[in-house]
PDB file of C-alpha atoms in Angstrom:
ATOM      1  CA  UNK A   1     -89.806 -85.098 -11.618  1.00  0.00           C
ATOM      2  CA  UNK A   2     -90.433 -81.877  -9.666  1.00  0.00           C
ATOM      3  CA  UNK A   3     -92.439 -79.292 -11.616  1.00  0.00           C
ATOM      4  CA  UNK A   4     -93.003 -75.627 -10.791  1.00  0.00           C
ATOM      5  CA  UNK A   5     -96.119 -74.098 -12.386  1.00  0.00           C
ATOM      6  CA  UNK A   6     -95.924 -70.299 -12.301  1.00  0.00           C
ATOM      7  CA  UNK A   7     -99.438 -68.864 -12.421  1.00  0.00           C
ATOM      8  CA  UNK A   8    -101.223 -71.931 -11.048  1.00  0.00           C
ATOM      9  CA  UNK A   9    -104.292 -69.952  -9.971  1.00  0.00           C
ATOM     10  CA  UNK A  10    -104.950 -68.618 -13.463  1.00  0.00           C
ATOM     11  CA  UNK A  11    -107.121 -70.249 -16.092  1.00  0.00           C
ATOM     12  CA  UNK A  12    -104.264 -71.937 -17.984  1.00  0.00           C
ATOM     13  CA  UNK A  13    -102.081 -72.639 -14.969  1.00  0.00           C
ATOM     14  CA  UNK A  14    -104.903 -74.313 -13.045  1.00  0.00           C
ATOM     15  CA  UNK A  15    -105.700 -76.539 -16.042  1.00  0.00           C
ATOM     16  CA  UNK A  16    -102.035 -77.550 -16.305  1.00  0.00           C
ATOM     17  CA  UNK A  17    -101.974 -78.365 -12.578  1.00  0.00           C
ATOM     18  CA  UNK A  18    -105.043 -80.585 -13.014  1.00  0.00           C
ATOM     19  CA  UNK A  19    -103.299 -82.454 -15.840  1.00  0.00           C
ATOM     20  CA  UNK A  20    -100.037 -82.840 -13.934  1.00  0.00           C
ATOM     21  CA  UNK A  21    -101.740 -84.003 -10.739  1.00  0.00           C
ATOM     22  CA  UNK A  22    -102.638 -87.325 -12.322  1.00  0.00           C
ATOM     23  CA  UNK A  23     -99.210 -88.105 -13.765  1.00  0.00           C
ATOM     24  CA  UNK A  24     -97.093 -90.856 -12.226  1.00  0.00           C
ATOM     25  CA  UNK A  25     -93.819 -89.215 -13.328  1.00  0.00           C
ATOM     26  CA  UNK A  26     -94.479 -86.058 -11.285  1.00  0.00           C
ATOM     27  CA  UNK A  27     -93.075 -86.612  -7.796  1.00  0.00           C
ATOM     28  CA  UNK A  28     -93.796 -83.076  -6.564  1.00  0.00           C
ATOM     29  CA  UNK A  29     -95.893 -80.227  -7.934  1.00  0.00           C
ATOM     30  CA  UNK A  30     -94.595 -76.835  -6.796  1.00  0.00           C
ATOM     31  CA  UNK A  31     -96.974 -73.872  -6.657  1.00  0.00           C
ATOM     32  CA  UNK A  32     -96.950 -70.566  -4.792  1.00  0.00           C
ATOM     33  CA  UNK A  33     -99.672 -68.018  -4.105  1.00  0.00           C
ATOM     34  CA  UNK A  34     -98.903 -64.473  -5.211  1.00  0.00           C
ATOM     35  CA  UNK A  35     -98.970 -63.396  -1.561  1.00  0.00           C
ATOM     36  CA  UNK A  36     -96.086 -65.789  -0.876  1.00  0.00           C
ATOM     37  CA  UNK A  37     -94.097 -65.268  -4.074  1.00  0.00           C
ATOM     38  CA  UNK A  38     -94.384 -62.120  -6.172  1.00  0.00           C
ATOM     39  CA  UNK A  39     -92.862 -63.005  -9.548  1.00  0.00           C
ATOM     40  CA  UNK A  40     -92.308 -59.292 -10.245  1.00  0.00           C
ATOM     41  CA  UNK A  41     -89.764 -59.370  -7.390  1.00  0.00           C
ATOM     42  CA  UNK A  42     -86.513 -60.534  -9.009  1.00  0.00           C
ATOM     43  CA  UNK A  43     -84.659 -61.417  -5.804  1.00  0.00           C
ATOM     44  CA  UNK A  44     -87.585 -63.373  -4.344  1.00  0.00           C
ATOM     45  CA  UNK A  45     -88.172 -65.285  -7.597  1.00  0.00           C
ATOM     46  CA  UNK A  46     -84.521 -66.213  -8.024  1.00  0.00           C
ATOM     47  CA  UNK A  47     -84.206 -67.238  -4.378  1.00  0.00           C
ATOM     48  CA  UNK A  48     -87.239 -69.509  -4.647  1.00  0.00           C
ATOM     49  CA  UNK A  49     -85.990 -71.223  -7.803  1.00  0.00           C
ATOM     50  CA  UNK A  50     -82.451 -71.700  -6.439  1.00  0.00           C
ATOM     51  CA  UNK A  51     -83.842 -73.180  -3.237  1.00  0.00           C
ATOM     52  CA  UNK A  52     -86.386 -75.513  -4.864  1.00  0.00           C
ATOM     53  CA  UNK A  53     -84.439 -76.470  -8.029  1.00  0.00           C
ATOM     54  CA  UNK A  54     -87.379 -77.876 -10.033  1.00  0.00           C
ATOM     55  CA  UNK A  55     -86.700 -80.193 -12.945  1.00  0.00           C
ATOM     56  CA  UNK A  56     -89.218 -78.370 -15.143  1.00  0.00           C
ATOM     57  CA  UNK A  57     -90.667 -74.842 -14.986  1.00  0.00           C
ATOM     58  CA  UNK A  58     -93.937 -74.058 -16.756  1.00  0.00           C
ATOM     59  CA  UNK A  59     -94.397 -70.302 -17.098  1.00  0.00           C
ATOM     60  CA  UNK A  60     -98.153 -69.659 -17.346  1.00  0.00           C
ATOM     61  CA  UNK A  61     -98.193 -66.531 -15.160  1.00  0.00           C
ATOM     62  CA  UNK A  62     -99.230 -63.345 -16.971  1.00  0.00           C
ATOM     63  CA  UNK A  63    -101.250 -60.156 -16.738  1.00  0.00           C
ATOM     64  CA  UNK A  64    -104.050 -60.694 -19.261  1.00  0.00           C
ATOM     65  CA  UNK A  65    -107.229 -58.960 -20.441  1.00  0.00           C
ATOM     66  CA  UNK A  66    -109.356 -57.967 -23.406  1.00  0.00           C
ATOM     67  CA  UNK A  67    -109.347 -54.900 -25.667  1.00  0.00           C
ATOM     68  CA  UNK A  68    -110.659 -52.523 -22.984  1.00  0.00           C
ATOM     69  CA  UNK A  69    -108.063 -53.627 -20.420  1.00  0.00           C
ATOM     70  CA  UNK A  70    -105.250 -53.419 -22.956  1.00  0.00           C
ATOM     71  CA  UNK A  71    -106.287 -49.906 -23.954  1.00  0.00           C
ATOM     72  CA  UNK A  72    -106.662 -48.549 -20.423  1.00  0.00           C
ATOM     73  CA  UNK A  73    -103.756 -50.327 -18.673  1.00  0.00           C
ATOM     74  CA  UNK A  74    -100.926 -50.462 -21.251  1.00  0.00           C
ATOM     75  CA  UNK A  75     -98.156 -49.730 -18.738  1.00  0.00           C
ATOM     76  CA  UNK A  76     -99.252 -52.545 -16.417  1.00  0.00           C
ATOM     77  CA  UNK A  77     -99.492 -54.987 -19.315  1.00  0.00           C
ATOM     78  CA  UNK A  78     -95.983 -54.406 -20.642  1.00  0.00           C
ATOM     79  CA  UNK A  79     -94.196 -53.881 -17.319  1.00  0.00           C
ATOM     80  CA  UNK A  80     -95.708 -56.738 -15.338  1.00  0.00           C
ATOM     81  CA  UNK A  81     -95.371 -59.287 -18.142  1.00  0.00           C
ATOM     82  CA  UNK A  82     -91.791 -58.284 -18.955  1.00  0.00           C
ATOM     83  CA  UNK A  83     -90.786 -58.530 -15.301  1.00  0.00           C
ATOM     84  CA  UNK A  84     -92.502 -61.875 -14.665  1.00  0.00           C
ATOM     85  CA  UNK A  85     -90.946 -63.445 -17.745  1.00  0.00           C
ATOM     86  CA  UNK A  86     -87.443 -62.079 -17.212  1.00  0.00           C
ATOM     87  CA  UNK A  87     -87.409 -63.028 -13.534  1.00  0.00           C
ATOM     88  CA  UNK A  88     -88.678 -66.579 -14.012  1.00  0.00           C
ATOM     89  CA  UNK A  89     -86.577 -67.390 -17.093  1.00  0.00           C
ATOM     90  CA  UNK A  90     -83.349 -65.913 -15.760  1.00  0.00           C
ATOM     91  CA  UNK A  91     -84.029 -67.295 -12.286  1.00  0.00           C
ATOM     92  CA  UNK A  92     -84.525 -70.759 -13.732  1.00  0.00           C
ATOM     93  CA  UNK A  93     -81.176 -70.501 -15.516  1.00  0.00           C
ATOM     94  CA  UNK A  94     -79.376 -69.341 -12.355  1.00  0.00           C
ATOM     95  CA  UNK A  95     -80.948 -72.252 -10.452  1.00  0.00           C
ATOM     96  CA  UNK A  96     -79.662 -74.753 -13.028  1.00  0.00           C
ATOM     97  CA  UNK A  97     -83.111 -75.626 -14.408  1.00  0.00           C
ATOM     98  CA  UNK A  98     -82.580 -77.364 -17.755  1.00  0.00           C
ATOM     99  CA  UNK A  99     -86.194 -77.451 -18.962  1.00  0.00           C
ATOM    100  CA  UNK A 100     -88.729 -74.598 -19.184  1.00  0.00           C
ATOM    101  CA  UNK A 101     -91.957 -74.098 -21.131  1.00  0.00           C
ATOM    102  CA  UNK A 102     -93.169 -70.550 -21.767  1.00  0.00           C
ATOM    103  CA  UNK A 103     -96.780 -69.903 -22.767  1.00  0.00           C
ATOM    104  CA  UNK A 104     -97.136 -66.894 -25.016  1.00  0.00           C
ATOM    105  CA  UNK A 105    -100.097 -65.614 -27.018  1.00  0.00           C
ATOM    106  CA  UNK A 106    -101.211 -65.453 -30.642  1.00  0.00           C
ATOM    107  CA  UNK A 107    -101.317 -61.636 -30.367  1.00  0.00           C
ATOM    108  CA  UNK A 108     -97.544 -61.680 -31.039  1.00  0.00           C
ATOM    109  CA  UNK A 109     -98.238 -61.851 -34.755  1.00  0.00           C
ATOM    110  CA  UNK A 110     -98.628 -58.851 -37.091  1.00  0.00           C
ATOM    111  CA  UNK A 111    -102.079 -57.355 -37.417  1.00  0.00           C
ATOM    112  CA  UNK A 112    -102.281 -58.155 -41.130  1.00  0.00           C
ATOM    113  CA  UNK A 113    -100.370 -61.442 -41.170  1.00  0.00           C
ATOM    114  CA  UNK A 114    -101.436 -63.872 -43.935  1.00  0.00           C
ATOM    115  CA  UNK A 115    -104.073 -66.333 -42.694  1.00  0.00           C
ATOM    116  CA  UNK A 116    -103.749 -68.893 -41.267  1.00  0.00           C
ATOM    117  CA  UNK A 117    -100.736 -67.507 -39.389  1.00  0.00           C
ATOM    118  CA  UNK A 118     -97.554 -69.548 -39.588  1.00  0.00           C
ATOM    119  CA  UNK A 119     -94.873 -69.412 -36.898  1.00  0.00           C
ATOM    120  CA  UNK A 120     -92.515 -67.640 -39.344  1.00  0.00           C
ATOM    121  CA  UNK A 121     -94.845 -64.599 -39.427  1.00  0.00           C
ATOM    122  CA  UNK A 122     -93.387 -63.370 -36.122  1.00  0.00           C
ATOM    123  CA  UNK A 123     -92.017 -59.810 -36.446  1.00  0.00           C
ATOM    124  CA  UNK A 124     -92.780 -59.521 -40.171  1.00  0.00           C
ATOM    125  CA  UNK A 125     -95.141 -56.549 -39.802  1.00  0.00           C
ATOM    126  CA  UNK A 126     -96.819 -54.040 -37.431  1.00  0.00           C
ATOM    127  CA  UNK A 127     -98.707 -55.351 -34.404  1.00  0.00           C
ATOM    128  CA  UNK A 128    -102.360 -54.659 -33.606  1.00  0.00           C
ATOM    129  CA  UNK A 129    -102.315 -51.296 -31.808  1.00  0.00           C
ATOM    130  CA  UNK A 130    -104.894 -52.227 -29.145  1.00  0.00           C
ATOM    131  CA  UNK A 131    -102.715 -54.958 -27.596  1.00  0.00           C
ATOM    132  CA  UNK A 132     -99.209 -53.898 -28.633  1.00  0.00           C
ATOM    133  CA  UNK A 133     -97.749 -53.585 -25.090  1.00  0.00           C
ATOM    134  CA  UNK A 134     -98.851 -57.117 -24.188  1.00  0.00           C
ATOM    135  CA  UNK A 135     -97.651 -58.486 -27.535  1.00  0.00           C
ATOM    136  CA  UNK A 136     -94.229 -56.855 -27.198  1.00  0.00           C
ATOM    137  CA  UNK A 137     -93.816 -58.435 -23.771  1.00  0.00           C
ATOM    138  CA  UNK A 138     -94.731 -61.882 -25.110  1.00  0.00           C
ATOM    139  CA  UNK A 139     -92.306 -61.504 -28.034  1.00  0.00           C
ATOM    140  CA  UNK A 140     -89.622 -60.687 -25.480  1.00  0.00           C
ATOM    141  CA  UNK A 141     -90.478 -63.910 -23.623  1.00  0.00           C
ATOM    142  CA  UNK A 142     -90.013 -65.984 -26.781  1.00  0.00           C
ATOM    143  CA  UNK A 143     -86.711 -64.249 -27.471  1.00  0.00           C
ATOM    144  CA  UNK A 144     -85.522 -64.831 -23.906  1.00  0.00           C
ATOM    145  CA  UNK A 145     -86.189 -68.567 -24.179  1.00  0.00           C
ATOM    146  CA  UNK A 146     -84.530 -68.802 -27.582  1.00  0.00           C
ATOM    147  CA  UNK A 147     -81.517 -66.756 -26.429  1.00  0.00           C
ATOM    148  CA  UNK A 148     -80.874 -68.733 -23.244  1.00  0.00           C
ATOM    149  CA  UNK A 149     -81.242 -71.998 -25.153  1.00  0.00           C
ATOM    150  CA  UNK A 150     -78.851 -70.902 -27.901  1.00  0.00           C
ATOM    151  CA  UNK A 151     -76.215 -69.390 -25.608  1.00  0.00           C
ATOM    152  CA  UNK A 152     -76.278 -71.805 -22.683  1.00  0.00           C
ATOM    153  CA  UNK A 153     -77.593 -75.061 -24.159  1.00  0.00           C
ATOM    154  CA  UNK A 154     -80.676 -75.250 -21.927  1.00  0.00           C
ATOM    155  CA  UNK A 155     -84.013 -76.511 -23.257  1.00  0.00           C
ATOM    156  CA  UNK A 156     -86.364 -73.512 -22.930  1.00  0.00           C
ATOM    157  CA  UNK A 157     -89.360 -73.848 -25.271  1.00  0.00           C
ATOM    158  CA  UNK A 158     -92.211 -71.534 -26.231  1.00  0.00           C
ATOM    159  CA  UNK A 159     -95.769 -72.264 -27.338  1.00  0.00           C
ATOM    160  CA  UNK A 160     -98.232 -69.743 -28.734  1.00  0.00           C
ATOM    161  CA  UNK A 161    -101.852 -70.607 -27.900  1.00  0.00           C
ATOM    162  CA  UNK A 162    -104.737 -69.025 -29.748  1.00  0.00           C
ATOM    163  CA  UNK A 163    -107.568 -67.251 -27.858  1.00  0.00           C
ATOM    164  CA  UNK A 164    -108.395 -69.337 -24.783  1.00  0.00           C
ATOM    165  CA  UNK A 165    -111.466 -69.742 -22.602  1.00  0.00           C
ATOM    166  CA  UNK A 166    -112.801 -72.059 -19.920  1.00  0.00           C
ATOM    167  CA  UNK A 167    -113.223 -72.527 -16.150  1.00  0.00           C
ATOM    168  CA  UNK A 168    -111.276 -70.067 -13.954  1.00  0.00           C
ATOM    169  CA  UNK A 169    -111.346 -67.433 -16.710  1.00  0.00           C
ATOM    170  CA  UNK A 170    -111.608 -63.737 -15.823  1.00  0.00           C
ATOM    171  CA  UNK A 171    -115.280 -62.693 -16.016  1.00  0.00           C
ATOM    172  CA  UNK A 172    -114.679 -59.047 -15.034  1.00  0.00           C
ATOM    173  CA  UNK A 173    -117.222 -56.767 -16.791  1.00  0.00           C
ATOM    174  CA  UNK A 174    -114.469 -54.533 -18.255  1.00  0.00           C
ATOM    175  CA  UNK A 175    -111.176 -56.457 -18.185  1.00  0.00           C
ATOM    176  CA  UNK A 176    -112.248 -59.843 -19.568  1.00  0.00           C
ATOM    177  CA  UNK A 177    -111.702 -61.434 -22.977  1.00  0.00           C
ATOM    178  CA  UNK A 178    -114.593 -61.828 -25.382  1.00  0.00           C
ATOM    179  CA  UNK A 179    -116.053 -65.234 -24.374  1.00  0.00           C
ATOM    180  CA  UNK A 180    -116.143 -64.712 -20.576  1.00  0.00           C
ATOM    181  CA  UNK A 181    -117.250 -61.113 -21.113  1.00  0.00           C
ATOM    182  CA  UNK A 182    -120.180 -62.170 -23.292  1.00  0.00           C
ATOM    183  CA  UNK A 183    -121.120 -65.038 -20.964  1.00  0.00           C
ATOM    184  CA  UNK A 184    -121.421 -62.636 -18.065  1.00  0.00           C
ATOM    185  CA  UNK A 185    -123.245 -59.998 -20.106  1.00  0.00           C
ATOM    186  CA  UNK A 186    -125.816 -62.460 -21.473  1.00  0.00           C
ATOM    187  CA  UNK A 187    -126.281 -64.100 -18.068  1.00  0.00           C
ATOM    188  CA  UNK A 188    -126.946 -60.785 -16.340  1.00  0.00           C
ATOM    189  CA  UNK A 189    -129.213 -59.594 -19.160  1.00  0.00           C
ATOM    190  CA  UNK A 190    -131.262 -62.805 -18.960  1.00  0.00           C
ATOM    191  CA  UNK A 191    -131.761 -62.488 -15.217  1.00  0.00           C
ATOM    192  CA  UNK A 192    -132.541 -58.756 -15.481  1.00  0.00           C
ATOM    193  CA  UNK A 193    -135.155 -59.377 -18.187  1.00  0.00           C
ATOM    194  CA  UNK A 194    -133.308 -57.121 -20.652  1.00  0.00           C
ATOM    195  CA  UNK A 195    -134.383 -57.219 -24.290  1.00  0.00           C
ATOM    196  CA  UNK A 196    -130.971 -56.386 -25.805  1.00  0.00           C
ATOM    197  CA  UNK A 197    -127.236 -56.751 -25.112  1.00  0.00           C
ATOM    198  CA  UNK A 198    -124.627 -54.211 -26.326  1.00  0.00           C
ATOM    199  CA  UNK A 199    -121.508 -55.692 -27.951  1.00  0.00           C
ATOM    200  CA  UNK A 200    -118.331 -53.822 -28.843  1.00  0.00           C
ATOM    201  CA  UNK A 201    -117.451 -53.556 -32.529  1.00  0.00           C
ATOM    202  CA  UNK A 202    -119.095 -54.565 -35.774  1.00  0.00           C
ATOM    203  CA  UNK A 203    -119.203 -58.303 -35.087  1.00  0.00           C
ATOM    204  CA  UNK A 204    -117.346 -59.003 -38.348  1.00  0.00           C
ATOM    205  CA  UNK A 205    -113.823 -59.898 -37.096  1.00  0.00           C
ATOM    206  CA  UNK A 206    -113.089 -63.611 -36.985  1.00  0.00           C
ATOM    207  CA  UNK A 207    -111.385 -65.353 -34.091  1.00  0.00           C
ATOM    208  CA  UNK A 208    -110.152 -68.839 -33.247  1.00  0.00           C
ATOM    209  CA  UNK A 209    -110.811 -70.255 -29.765  1.00  0.00           C
ATOM    210  CA  UNK A 210    -109.432 -73.173 -27.779  1.00  0.00           C
ATOM    211  CA  UNK A 211    -110.778 -74.680 -24.557  1.00  0.00           C
ATOM    212  CA  UNK A 212    -108.306 -74.382 -21.697  1.00  0.00           C
ATOM    213  CA  UNK A 213    -108.072 -78.135 -21.018  1.00  0.00           C
ATOM    214  CA  UNK A 214    -106.969 -78.607 -24.618  1.00  0.00           C
ATOM    215  CA  UNK A 215    -104.189 -76.022 -24.342  1.00  0.00           C
ATOM    216  CA  UNK A 216    -103.016 -77.638 -21.086  1.00  0.00           C
ATOM    217  CA  UNK A 217    -102.885 -80.995 -22.833  1.00  0.00           C
ATOM    218  CA  UNK A 218    -101.030 -79.517 -25.826  1.00  0.00           C
ATOM    219  CA  UNK A 219     -98.544 -77.677 -23.592  1.00  0.00           C
ATOM    220  CA  UNK A 220     -97.559 -80.841 -21.741  1.00  0.00           C
ATOM    221  CA  UNK A 221     -97.435 -82.723 -25.044  1.00  0.00           C
ATOM    222  CA  UNK A 222     -94.859 -80.192 -26.305  1.00  0.00           C
ATOM    223  CA  UNK A 223     -92.949 -80.198 -23.006  1.00  0.00           C
ATOM    224  CA  UNK A 224     -92.613 -83.985 -23.201  1.00  0.00           C
ATOM    225  CA  UNK A 225     -91.176 -84.044 -26.727  1.00  0.00           C
ATOM    226  CA  UNK A 226     -87.571 -85.150 -27.102  1.00  0.00           C
ATOM    227  CA  UNK A 227     -85.345 -82.101 -27.760  1.00  0.00           C
ATOM    228  CA  UNK A 228     -84.433 -83.261 -31.256  1.00  0.00           C
ATOM    229  CA  UNK A 229     -88.095 -83.726 -32.174  1.00  0.00           C
ATOM    230  CA  UNK A 230     -89.016 -80.271 -30.893  1.00  0.00           C
ATOM    231  CA  UNK A 231     -86.181 -78.659 -32.871  1.00  0.00           C
ATOM    232  CA  UNK A 232     -87.213 -80.581 -35.966  1.00  0.00           C
ATOM    233  CA  UNK A 233     -90.822 -79.443 -35.546  1.00  0.00           C
ATOM    234  CA  UNK A 234     -90.010 -75.748 -35.089  1.00  0.00           C
ATOM    235  CA  UNK A 235     -87.643 -75.700 -38.043  1.00  0.00           C
ATOM    236  CA  UNK A 236     -84.520 -73.563 -38.495  1.00  0.00           C
ATOM    237  CA  UNK A 237     -86.351 -70.221 -38.573  1.00  0.00           C
ATOM    238  CA  UNK A 238     -88.870 -70.635 -35.742  1.00  0.00           C
ATOM    239  CA  UNK A 239     -88.446 -70.727 -31.977  1.00  0.00           C
ATOM    240  CA  UNK A 240     -91.994 -71.650 -30.972  1.00  0.00           C
ATOM    241  CA  UNK A 241     -95.043 -73.727 -31.890  1.00  0.00           C
ATOM    242  CA  UNK A 242     -98.634 -72.587 -32.430  1.00  0.00           C
ATOM    243  CA  UNK A 243    -101.453 -74.216 -30.462  1.00  0.00           C
ATOM    244  CA  UNK A 244    -104.968 -73.829 -31.823  1.00  0.00           C
ATOM    245  CA  UNK A 245    -108.100 -75.477 -33.125  1.00  0.00           C
ATOM    246  CA  UNK A 246    -107.532 -74.615 -36.786  1.00  0.00           C
ATOM    247  CA  UNK A 247    -111.073 -73.164 -37.061  1.00  0.00           C
ATOM    248  CA  UNK A 248    -112.406 -69.634 -36.599  1.00  0.00           C
ATOM    249  CA  UNK A 249    -115.777 -67.925 -36.150  1.00  0.00           C
ATOM    250  CA  UNK A 250    -117.041 -64.340 -36.485  1.00  0.00           C
ATOM    251  CA  UNK A 251    -117.738 -62.392 -33.303  1.00  0.00           C
ATOM    252  CA  UNK A 252    -121.369 -62.076 -34.394  1.00  0.00           C
ATOM    253  CA  UNK A 253    -121.696 -65.857 -34.778  1.00  0.00           C
ATOM    254  CA  UNK A 254    -119.924 -66.360 -31.463  1.00  0.00           C
ATOM    255  CA  UNK A 255    -122.304 -63.978 -29.700  1.00  0.00           C
ATOM    256  CA  UNK A 256    -125.306 -65.833 -31.114  1.00  0.00           C
ATOM    257  CA  UNK A 257    -123.860 -69.156 -29.923  1.00  0.00           C
ATOM    258  CA  UNK A 258    -123.174 -67.863 -26.402  1.00  0.00           C
ATOM    259  CA  UNK A 259    -126.625 -66.261 -26.219  1.00  0.00           C
ATOM    260  CA  UNK A 260    -128.179 -69.600 -27.160  1.00  0.00           C
ATOM    261  CA  UNK A 261    -126.138 -71.514 -24.541  1.00  0.00           C
ATOM    262  CA  UNK A 262    -126.983 -68.985 -21.816  1.00  0.00           C
ATOM    263  CA  UNK A 263    -130.640 -68.831 -22.809  1.00  0.00           C
ATOM    264  CA  UNK A 264    -130.828 -65.120 -23.670  1.00  0.00           C
ATOM    265  CA  UNK A 265    -133.622 -64.449 -26.160  1.00  0.00           C
ATOM    266  CA  UNK A 266    -133.209 -60.715 -26.788  1.00  0.00           C
ATOM    267  CA  UNK A 267    -131.439 -58.722 -29.508  1.00  0.00           C
ATOM    268  CA  UNK A 268    -127.710 -58.281 -30.095  1.00  0.00           C
ATOM    269  CA  UNK A 269    -126.742 -54.612 -30.439  1.00  0.00           C
ATOM    270  CA  UNK A 270    -123.331 -54.180 -32.099  1.00  0.00           C
ATOM    271  CA  UNK A 271    -121.511 -50.845 -31.702  1.00  0.00           C
ATOM    272  CA  UNK A 272    -119.219 -50.239 -34.729  1.00  0.00           C
ATOM    273  CA  UNK A 273    -117.854 -47.069 -33.105  1.00  0.00           C
ATOM    274  CA  UNK A 274    -115.862 -49.330 -30.743  1.00  0.00           C
ATOM    275  CA  UNK A 275    -112.630 -50.970 -31.965  1.00  0.00           C
ATOM    276  CA  UNK A 276    -112.756 -54.335 -33.687  1.00  0.00           C
ATOM    277  CA  UNK A 277    -109.109 -55.221 -33.190  1.00  0.00           C
ATOM    278  CA  UNK A 278    -107.392 -57.477 -35.715  1.00  0.00           C
ATOM    279  CA  UNK A 279    -109.742 -58.356 -38.636  1.00  0.00           C
ATOM    280  CA  UNK A 280    -108.903 -62.055 -38.486  1.00  0.00           C
ATOM    281  CA  UNK A 281    -106.632 -64.225 -36.360  1.00  0.00           C
ATOM    282  CA  UNK A 282    -106.384 -67.915 -37.213  1.00  0.00           C
ATOM    283  CA  UNK A 283    -103.268 -69.902 -36.411  1.00  0.00           C
ATOM    284  CA  UNK A 284    -101.651 -72.404 -38.723  1.00  0.00           C
ATOM    285  CA  UNK A 285    -101.460 -75.557 -36.599  1.00  0.00           C
ATOM    286  CA  UNK A 286     -99.843 -77.776 -39.220  1.00  0.00           C
ATOM    287  CA  UNK A 287     -96.704 -78.339 -37.166  1.00  0.00           C
ATOM    288  CA  UNK A 288     -98.317 -79.475 -33.927  1.00  0.00           C
ATOM    289  CA  UNK A 289    -100.812 -81.516 -35.929  1.00  0.00           C
ATOM    290  CA  UNK A 290     -97.970 -83.317 -37.694  1.00  0.00           C
ATOM    291  CA  UNK A 291     -96.570 -84.223 -34.274  1.00  0.00           C
ATOM    292  CA  UNK A 292     -99.806 -86.027 -33.472  1.00  0.00           C
ATOM    293  CA  UNK A 293    -101.753 -83.554 -31.298  1.00  0.00           C
ATOM    294  CA  UNK A 294    -105.327 -82.350 -31.925  1.00  0.00           C
ATOM    295  CA  UNK A 295    -107.934 -80.665 -29.684  1.00  0.00           C
ATOM    296  CA  UNK A 296    -110.655 -82.809 -28.099  1.00  0.00           C
ATOM    297  CA  UNK A 297    -113.347 -80.250 -27.148  1.00  0.00           C
ATOM    298  CA  UNK A 298    -115.395 -78.323 -29.721  1.00  0.00           C
ATOM    299  CA  UNK A 299    -116.485 -74.723 -29.228  1.00  0.00           C
ATOM    300  CA  UNK A 300    -120.135 -75.342 -28.281  1.00  0.00           C
ATOM    301  CA  UNK A 301    -119.295 -77.991 -25.671  1.00  0.00           C
ATOM    302  CA  UNK A 302    -116.512 -75.829 -24.294  1.00  0.00           C
ATOM    303  CA  UNK A 303    -118.839 -72.836 -23.909  1.00  0.00           C
ATOM    304  CA  UNK A 304    -121.397 -75.047 -22.162  1.00  0.00           C
ATOM    305  CA  UNK A 305    -118.743 -76.221 -19.670  1.00  0.00           C
ATOM    306  CA  UNK A 306    -117.520 -72.658 -19.155  1.00  0.00           C
ATOM    307  CA  UNK A 307    -121.029 -71.310 -18.539  1.00  0.00           C
ATOM    308  CA  UNK A 308    -121.753 -74.129 -16.098  1.00  0.00           C
ATOM    309  CA  UNK A 309    -118.590 -73.255 -14.170  1.00  0.00           C
ATOM    310  CA  UNK A 310    -119.506 -69.544 -14.191  1.00  0.00           C
ATOM    311  CA  UNK A 311    -122.973 -70.197 -12.769  1.00  0.00           C
ATOM    312  CA  UNK A 312    -121.538 -72.436 -10.048  1.00  0.00           C
ATOM    313  CA  UNK A 313    -118.869 -69.867  -9.153  1.00  0.00           C
ATOM    314  CA  UNK A 314    -120.634 -66.612  -9.956  1.00  0.00           C
ATOM    315  CA  UNK A 315    -119.850 -65.015  -6.608  1.00  0.00           C
ATOM    316  CA  UNK A 316    -116.084 -65.433  -7.029  1.00  0.00           C
ATOM    317  CA  UNK A 317    -115.763 -65.062 -10.819  1.00  0.00           C
TER     318      UNK A 317
END
């Protein structure tokens, strides 16, 4: 089996590549650097897929970031993600690729969706304003996969991971998600001898997190399911499956945990004038659990592994 992983240098894509590299049924693992294949370029993407004709495409490429990045770069988030998804999914169809797995995001769900969030909650209410452009793009990706599968009989599946973290994450001081952002902030504060760390928001919102190796394992688990079993699992009204841990934590509790792992002993200074985002976001993982998958790495161990990777790669991260 020849597999193309789009976005192999990213956090999720690199974890999927690590998992695939040890599999006997993978005869060739196809990857391309952005400098050699720009997935925003429709002609180049289609030409590559037609030429290589992979047996399976895993679409993990995306423009991602936290609340600050989503607020300041909304045009980039919707345009780049829409283009990447449309080019890869349509290009795969033109190339005759029968199997594709698209990785979305839990931000697709309404801001005030009932908790835990079931797959059927998609498009049942308004989105969280701070990440609406990114969410709209991801909803379009799900719809593309469902539409091509329904019209042409291909097997294009979608999974919706919860908030992810781990090695190869983006630790940018402004454009990162909450866990890598706090790891960097606490690390720098510890080494600077600071007595306090500022944190956006009230600390009250609750979030669910999943270590990146777990989401890679879950993604390949879903990709390997027989078509009939996947359709049975998603049900008649859903086109995707949630991937999560089934447990959440407040941002305040998370910050305390990260501070402890990093070794920062100062005060946490929450700023309620900054946006909190969605009050709570916990995925219902009943369906994937019923299929036999469960995460292997708990939050504390995952943060320890992530911080260790950050320290070892601080210059590049």
